[in-house]
mmCIF file of C-alpha atoms and ligand atoms in Angstrom:
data_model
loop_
_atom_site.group_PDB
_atom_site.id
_atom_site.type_symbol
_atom_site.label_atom_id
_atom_site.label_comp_id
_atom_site.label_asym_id
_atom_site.label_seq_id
_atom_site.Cartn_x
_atom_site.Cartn_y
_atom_site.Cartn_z
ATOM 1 C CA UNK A 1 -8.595 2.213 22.188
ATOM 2 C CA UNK A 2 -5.770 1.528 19.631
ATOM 3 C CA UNK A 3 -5.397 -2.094 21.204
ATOM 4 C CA UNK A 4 -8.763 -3.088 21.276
ATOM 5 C CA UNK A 5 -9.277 -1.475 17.636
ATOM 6 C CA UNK A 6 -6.202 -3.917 16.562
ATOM 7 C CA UNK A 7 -7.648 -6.601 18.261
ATOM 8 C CA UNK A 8 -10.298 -6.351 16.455
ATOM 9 C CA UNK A 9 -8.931 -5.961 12.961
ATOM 10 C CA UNK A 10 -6.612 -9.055 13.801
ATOM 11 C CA UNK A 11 -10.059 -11.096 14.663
ATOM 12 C CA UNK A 12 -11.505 -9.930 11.511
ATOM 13 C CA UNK A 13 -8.246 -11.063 9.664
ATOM 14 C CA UNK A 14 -8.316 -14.459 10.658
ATOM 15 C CA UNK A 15 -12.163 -14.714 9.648
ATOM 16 C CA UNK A 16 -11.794 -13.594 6.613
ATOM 17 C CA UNK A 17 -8.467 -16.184 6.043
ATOM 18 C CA UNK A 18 -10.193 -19.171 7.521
ATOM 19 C CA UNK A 19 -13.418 -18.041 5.476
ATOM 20 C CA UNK A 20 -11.139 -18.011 1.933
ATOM 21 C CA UNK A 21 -8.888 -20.566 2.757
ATOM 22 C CA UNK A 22 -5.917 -18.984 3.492
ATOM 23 C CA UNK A 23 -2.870 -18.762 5.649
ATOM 24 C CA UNK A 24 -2.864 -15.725 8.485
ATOM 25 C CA UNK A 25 1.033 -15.001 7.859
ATOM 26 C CA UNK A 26 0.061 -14.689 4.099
ATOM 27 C CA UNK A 27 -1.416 -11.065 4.578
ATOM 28 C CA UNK A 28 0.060 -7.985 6.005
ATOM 29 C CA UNK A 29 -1.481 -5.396 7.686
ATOM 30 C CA UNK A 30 -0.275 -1.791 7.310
ATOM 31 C CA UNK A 31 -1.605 0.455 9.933
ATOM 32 C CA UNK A 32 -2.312 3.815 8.245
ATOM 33 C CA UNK A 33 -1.363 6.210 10.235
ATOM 34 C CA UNK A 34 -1.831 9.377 8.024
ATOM 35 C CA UNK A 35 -2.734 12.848 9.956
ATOM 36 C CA UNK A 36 -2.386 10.824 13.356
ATOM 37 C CA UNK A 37 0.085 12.298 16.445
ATOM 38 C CA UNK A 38 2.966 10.229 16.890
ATOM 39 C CA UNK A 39 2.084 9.343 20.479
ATOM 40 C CA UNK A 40 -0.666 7.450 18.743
ATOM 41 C CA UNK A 41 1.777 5.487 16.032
ATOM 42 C CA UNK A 42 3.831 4.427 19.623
ATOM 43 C CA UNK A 43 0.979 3.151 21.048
ATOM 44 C CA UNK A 44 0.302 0.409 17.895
ATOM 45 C CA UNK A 45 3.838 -0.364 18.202
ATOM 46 C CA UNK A 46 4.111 -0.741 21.652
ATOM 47 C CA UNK A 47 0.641 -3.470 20.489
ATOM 48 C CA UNK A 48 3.276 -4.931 18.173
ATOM 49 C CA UNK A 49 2.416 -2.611 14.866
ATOM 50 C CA UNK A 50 5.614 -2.659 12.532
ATOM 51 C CA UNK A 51 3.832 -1.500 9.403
ATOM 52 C CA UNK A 52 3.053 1.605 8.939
ATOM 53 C CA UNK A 53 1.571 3.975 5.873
ATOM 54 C CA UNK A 54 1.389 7.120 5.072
ATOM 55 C CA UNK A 55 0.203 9.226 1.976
ATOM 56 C CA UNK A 56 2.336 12.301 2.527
ATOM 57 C CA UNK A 57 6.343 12.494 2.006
ATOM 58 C CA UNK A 58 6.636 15.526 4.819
ATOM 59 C CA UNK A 59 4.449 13.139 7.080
ATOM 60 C CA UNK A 60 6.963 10.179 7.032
ATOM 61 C CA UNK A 61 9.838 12.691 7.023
ATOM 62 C CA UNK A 62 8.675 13.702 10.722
ATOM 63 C CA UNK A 63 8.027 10.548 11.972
ATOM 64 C CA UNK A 64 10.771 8.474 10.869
ATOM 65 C CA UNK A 65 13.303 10.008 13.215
ATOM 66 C CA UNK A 66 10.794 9.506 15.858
ATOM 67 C CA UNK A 67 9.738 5.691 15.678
ATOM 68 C CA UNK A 68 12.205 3.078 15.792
ATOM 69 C CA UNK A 69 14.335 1.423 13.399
ATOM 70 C CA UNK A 70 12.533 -1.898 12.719
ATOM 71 C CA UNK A 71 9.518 0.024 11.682
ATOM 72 C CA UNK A 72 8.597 -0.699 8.221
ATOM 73 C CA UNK A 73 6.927 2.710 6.449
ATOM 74 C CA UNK A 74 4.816 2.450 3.503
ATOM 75 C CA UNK A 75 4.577 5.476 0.970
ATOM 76 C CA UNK A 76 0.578 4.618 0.009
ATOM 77 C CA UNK A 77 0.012 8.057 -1.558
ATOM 78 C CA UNK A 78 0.196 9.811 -4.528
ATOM 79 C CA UNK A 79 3.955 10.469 -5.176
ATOM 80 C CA UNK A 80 5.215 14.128 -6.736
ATOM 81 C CA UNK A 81 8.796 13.246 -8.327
ATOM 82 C CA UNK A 82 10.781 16.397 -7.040
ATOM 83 C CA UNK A 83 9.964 14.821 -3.558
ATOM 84 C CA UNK A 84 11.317 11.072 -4.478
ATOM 85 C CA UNK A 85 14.518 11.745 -3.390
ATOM 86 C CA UNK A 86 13.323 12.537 0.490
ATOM 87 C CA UNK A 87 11.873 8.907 1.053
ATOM 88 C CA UNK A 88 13.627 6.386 -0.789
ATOM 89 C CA UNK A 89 16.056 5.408 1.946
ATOM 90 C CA UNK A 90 13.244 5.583 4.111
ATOM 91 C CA UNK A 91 10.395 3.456 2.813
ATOM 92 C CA UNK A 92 10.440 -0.036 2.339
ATOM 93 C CA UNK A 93 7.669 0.213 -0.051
ATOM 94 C CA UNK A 94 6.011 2.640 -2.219
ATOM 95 C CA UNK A 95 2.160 1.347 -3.214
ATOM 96 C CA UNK A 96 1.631 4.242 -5.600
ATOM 97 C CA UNK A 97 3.945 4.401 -8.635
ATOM 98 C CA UNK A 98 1.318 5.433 -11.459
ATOM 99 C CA UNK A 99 3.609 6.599 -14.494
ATOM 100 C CA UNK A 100 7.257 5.781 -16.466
ATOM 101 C CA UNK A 101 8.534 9.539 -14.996
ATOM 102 C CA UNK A 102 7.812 8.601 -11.612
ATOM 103 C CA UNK A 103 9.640 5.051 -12.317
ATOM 104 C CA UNK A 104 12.371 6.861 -14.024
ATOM 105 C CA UNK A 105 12.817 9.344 -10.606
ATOM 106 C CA UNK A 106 12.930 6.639 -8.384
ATOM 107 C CA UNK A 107 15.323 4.498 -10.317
ATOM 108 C CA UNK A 108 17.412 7.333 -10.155
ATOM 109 C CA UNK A 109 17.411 8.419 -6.912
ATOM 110 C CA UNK A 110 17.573 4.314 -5.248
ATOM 111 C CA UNK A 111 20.785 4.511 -7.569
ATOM 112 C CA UNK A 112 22.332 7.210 -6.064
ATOM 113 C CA UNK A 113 21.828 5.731 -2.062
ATOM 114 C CA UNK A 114 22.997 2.253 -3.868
ATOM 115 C CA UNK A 115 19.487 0.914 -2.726
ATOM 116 C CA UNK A 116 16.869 -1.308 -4.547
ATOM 117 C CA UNK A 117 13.066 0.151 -3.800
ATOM 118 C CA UNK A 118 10.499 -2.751 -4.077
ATOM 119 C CA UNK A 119 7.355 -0.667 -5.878
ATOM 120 C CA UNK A 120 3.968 -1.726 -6.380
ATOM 121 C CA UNK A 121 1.935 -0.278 -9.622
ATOM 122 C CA UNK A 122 -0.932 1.803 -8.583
ATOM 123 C CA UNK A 123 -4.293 0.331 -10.697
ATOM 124 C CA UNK A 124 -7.552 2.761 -11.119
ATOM 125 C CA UNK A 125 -9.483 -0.992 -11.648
ATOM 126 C CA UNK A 126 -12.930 0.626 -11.450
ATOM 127 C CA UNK A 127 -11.568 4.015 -13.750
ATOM 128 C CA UNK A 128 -12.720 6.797 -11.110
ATOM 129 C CA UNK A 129 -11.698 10.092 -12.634
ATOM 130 C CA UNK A 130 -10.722 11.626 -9.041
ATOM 131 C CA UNK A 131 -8.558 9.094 -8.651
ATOM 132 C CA UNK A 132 -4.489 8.515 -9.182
ATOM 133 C CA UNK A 133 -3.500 5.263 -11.184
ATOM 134 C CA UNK A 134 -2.935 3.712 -14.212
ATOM 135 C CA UNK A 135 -5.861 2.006 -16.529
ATOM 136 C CA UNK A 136 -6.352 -1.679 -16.593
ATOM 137 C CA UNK A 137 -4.776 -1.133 -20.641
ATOM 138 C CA UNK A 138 -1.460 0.446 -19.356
ATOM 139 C CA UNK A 139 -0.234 -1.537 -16.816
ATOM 140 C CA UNK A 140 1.635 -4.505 -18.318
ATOM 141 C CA UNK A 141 3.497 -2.051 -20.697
ATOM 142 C CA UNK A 142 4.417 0.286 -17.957
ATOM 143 C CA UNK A 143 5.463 -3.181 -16.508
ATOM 144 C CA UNK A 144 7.606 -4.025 -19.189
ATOM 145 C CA UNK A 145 9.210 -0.730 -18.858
ATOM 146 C CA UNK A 146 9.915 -0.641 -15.631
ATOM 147 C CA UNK A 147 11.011 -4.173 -15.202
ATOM 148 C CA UNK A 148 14.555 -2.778 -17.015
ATOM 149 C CA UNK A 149 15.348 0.051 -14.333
ATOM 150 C CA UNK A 150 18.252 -2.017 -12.115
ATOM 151 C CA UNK A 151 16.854 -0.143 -8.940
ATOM 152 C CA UNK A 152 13.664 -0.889 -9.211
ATOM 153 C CA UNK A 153 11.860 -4.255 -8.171
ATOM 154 C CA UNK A 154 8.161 -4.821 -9.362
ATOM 155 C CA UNK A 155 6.791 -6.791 -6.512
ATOM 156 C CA UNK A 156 2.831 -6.450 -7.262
ATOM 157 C CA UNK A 157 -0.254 -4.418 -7.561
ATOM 158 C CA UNK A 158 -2.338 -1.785 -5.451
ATOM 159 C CA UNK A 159 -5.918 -0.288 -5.760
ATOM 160 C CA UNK A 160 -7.860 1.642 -4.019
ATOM 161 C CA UNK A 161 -11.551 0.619 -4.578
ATOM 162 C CA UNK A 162 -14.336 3.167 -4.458
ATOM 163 C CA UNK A 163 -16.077 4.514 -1.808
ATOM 164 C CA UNK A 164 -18.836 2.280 -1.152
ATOM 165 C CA UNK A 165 -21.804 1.401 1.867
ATOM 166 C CA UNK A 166 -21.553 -2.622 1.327
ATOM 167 C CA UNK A 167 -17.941 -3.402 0.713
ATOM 168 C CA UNK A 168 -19.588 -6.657 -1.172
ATOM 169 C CA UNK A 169 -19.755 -3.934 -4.596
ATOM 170 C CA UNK A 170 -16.102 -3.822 -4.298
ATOM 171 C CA UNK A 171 -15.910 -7.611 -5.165
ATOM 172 C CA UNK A 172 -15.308 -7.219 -8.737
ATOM 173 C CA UNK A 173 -12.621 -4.489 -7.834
ATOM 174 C CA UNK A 174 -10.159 -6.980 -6.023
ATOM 175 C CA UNK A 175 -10.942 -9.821 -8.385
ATOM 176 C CA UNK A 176 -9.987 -7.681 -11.973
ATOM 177 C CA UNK A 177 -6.639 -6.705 -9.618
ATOM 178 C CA UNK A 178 -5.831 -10.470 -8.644
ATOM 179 C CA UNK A 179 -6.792 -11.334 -12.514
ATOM 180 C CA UNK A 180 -4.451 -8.296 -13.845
ATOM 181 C CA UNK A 181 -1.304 -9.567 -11.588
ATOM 182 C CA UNK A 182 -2.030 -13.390 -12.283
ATOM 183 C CA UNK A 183 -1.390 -12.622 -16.110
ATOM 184 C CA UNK A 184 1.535 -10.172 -15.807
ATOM 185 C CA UNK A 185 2.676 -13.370 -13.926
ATOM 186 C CA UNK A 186 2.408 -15.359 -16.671
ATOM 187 C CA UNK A 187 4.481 -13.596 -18.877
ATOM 188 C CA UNK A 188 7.441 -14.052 -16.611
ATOM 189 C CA UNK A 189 9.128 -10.918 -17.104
ATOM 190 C CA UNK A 190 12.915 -10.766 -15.901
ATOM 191 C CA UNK A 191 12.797 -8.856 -12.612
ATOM 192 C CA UNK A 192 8.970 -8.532 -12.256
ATOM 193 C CA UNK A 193 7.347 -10.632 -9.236
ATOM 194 C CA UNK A 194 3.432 -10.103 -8.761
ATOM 195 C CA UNK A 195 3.308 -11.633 -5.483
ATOM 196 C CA UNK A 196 1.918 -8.782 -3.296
ATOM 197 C CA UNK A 197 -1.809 -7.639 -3.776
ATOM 198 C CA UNK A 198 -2.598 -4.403 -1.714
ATOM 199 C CA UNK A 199 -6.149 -4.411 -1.341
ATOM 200 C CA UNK A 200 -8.527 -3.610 0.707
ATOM 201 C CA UNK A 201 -8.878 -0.620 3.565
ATOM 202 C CA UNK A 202 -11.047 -0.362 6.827
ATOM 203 C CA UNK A 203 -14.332 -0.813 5.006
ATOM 204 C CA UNK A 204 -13.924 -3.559 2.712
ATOM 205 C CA UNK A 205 -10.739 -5.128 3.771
ATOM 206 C CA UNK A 206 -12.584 -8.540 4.856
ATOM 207 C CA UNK A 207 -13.454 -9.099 0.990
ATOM 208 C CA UNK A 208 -10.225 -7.886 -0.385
ATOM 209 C CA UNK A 209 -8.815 -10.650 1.933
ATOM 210 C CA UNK A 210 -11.245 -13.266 0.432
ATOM 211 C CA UNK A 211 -10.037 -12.051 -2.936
ATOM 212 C CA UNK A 212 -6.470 -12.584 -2.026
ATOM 213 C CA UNK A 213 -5.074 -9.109 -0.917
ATOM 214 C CA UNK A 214 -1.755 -9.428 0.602
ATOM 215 C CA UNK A 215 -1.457 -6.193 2.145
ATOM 216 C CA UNK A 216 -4.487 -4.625 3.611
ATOM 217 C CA UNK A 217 -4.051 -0.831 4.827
ATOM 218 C CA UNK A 218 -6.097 -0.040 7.522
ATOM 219 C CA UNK A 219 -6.303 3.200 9.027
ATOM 220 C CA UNK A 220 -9.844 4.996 11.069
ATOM 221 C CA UNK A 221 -10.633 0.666 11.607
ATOM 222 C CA UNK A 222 -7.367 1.148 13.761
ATOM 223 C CA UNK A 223 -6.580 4.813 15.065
ATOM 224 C CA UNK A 224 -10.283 6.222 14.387
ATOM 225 C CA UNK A 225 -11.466 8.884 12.174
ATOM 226 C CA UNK A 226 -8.925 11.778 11.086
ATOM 227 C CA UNK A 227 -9.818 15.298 11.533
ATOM 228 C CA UNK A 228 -9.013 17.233 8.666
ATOM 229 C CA UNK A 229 -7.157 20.333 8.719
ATOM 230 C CA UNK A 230 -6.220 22.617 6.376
HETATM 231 C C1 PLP B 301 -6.161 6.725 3.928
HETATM 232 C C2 PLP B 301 -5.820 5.547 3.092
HETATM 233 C C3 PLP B 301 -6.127 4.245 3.516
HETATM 234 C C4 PLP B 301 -6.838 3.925 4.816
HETATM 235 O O1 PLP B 301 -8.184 4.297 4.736
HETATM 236 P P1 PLP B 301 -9.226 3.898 5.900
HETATM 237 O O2 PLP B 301 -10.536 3.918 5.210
HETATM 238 O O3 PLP B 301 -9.089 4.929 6.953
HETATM 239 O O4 PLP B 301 -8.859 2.557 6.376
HETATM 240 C C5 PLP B 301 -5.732 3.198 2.705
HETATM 241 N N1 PLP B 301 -5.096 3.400 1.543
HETATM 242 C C6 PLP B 301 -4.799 4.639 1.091
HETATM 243 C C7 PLP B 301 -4.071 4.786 -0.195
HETATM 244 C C8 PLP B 301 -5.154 5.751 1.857
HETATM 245 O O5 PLP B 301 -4.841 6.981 1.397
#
């Protein structure tokens, strides 16, 4: 099941790349593997998975011991600051950094394990009031800010778009996030790159690809739908 549903996802890639005019190895795909059993993480890797993301620091606690060391985990969820210092020699990303506190926790916690944590800035492009990140206003001042902290590299943007039946309404999403990161660019801040874009999840990643997402994260389009427990 896993291998035919990343099959499929890897078909829909390419589409989408040759459709846009762009390179395959230009965009990542992180499988999200959130709620899943770890037999079921194994099996994508066995398939050649190496990116991985999860939304809960507990989560990737138990499963990082369990997977092996080349995988690549991606912290994609909303991030509480007392739990920082669990993950950051763990991840090799973290999508959701949404405030200076946050920034301020990690940069002190990567300096105490002597690590740099590459971050991405967490945008709420289409202002959804259930939803974590920062306005399209505060995000090249929380830039600016962060671009000082010695621990901390700015390497792009992520969004999550809203819930939507034709992923073609989420258009405008991806476009204001490629727009946002193509003028912090332009301001060449010291220690600020803007060349990752995560965009895009199982029902609209083919557009966020045509828009110029870098890292999709895909997650029931690969391992099914999650069961929710409480
Ligand atoms: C769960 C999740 C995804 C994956 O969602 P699917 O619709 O299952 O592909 C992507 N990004 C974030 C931040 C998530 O929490």
């Amino acid at each position: 099941m896993i291998q035919e549903h990343l099959r499929h996802v890897e078909e829909k890639i390419c589409q989408a790349c040759d459709r846009s005019g762009r390179d395959r190895d230009d965009v990542t795909l992180i499988a999200v593997s959130k709620t899943k059993p770890i037999e079921d993480l194994k099996e994508a890797y066995r398939c050649g998975t190496r990116y991985f993301g999860e939304n809960k620091v507990q989560e990737i606690m138990e499963k990082y011991p369990q997977m092996p060391g080349d995988v690549k985990w991606h912290m994609i969820g909303h991030l509480q600051r007392n739990k920082v210092k669990y993950i950051v020699d763990k991840v090799a990303m973290i999508h959701s950094v949404d405030s200076l506190r946050l920034a301020q926790t990690i940069q002190t916690e990567a300096a105490k394990e002597q690590v740099t944590i590459p971050i991405l800035l967490e945008v709420n492009v289409a202002g959804e009031e259930s939803k974590f990140g920062l306005s399209v206003e505060e995000v090249i001042p929380l830039t600016e800010q962060i671009s000082t902290m010695k621990n901390i590299h700015i390497q792009g943007l992520m969004t999550i778009a809203p819930y939507v039946d034709d992923p073609e309404e989420n258009r405008w999403v991806f476009r204001e996030l490629k727009k946002i990161s193509v003028d912090i660019e332009e301001k060449n801040i010291d220690n600020v790159d803007m060349y990752v874009l995560s965009m895009g999840m199982t029902g609209d990643y083919e557009v966020a690809i045509e828009e110029g997402a870098t890292m999709i994260r895909v997650g029931t389009g690969i391992f099914g739908s999650r069961v929710h427990l409480l």
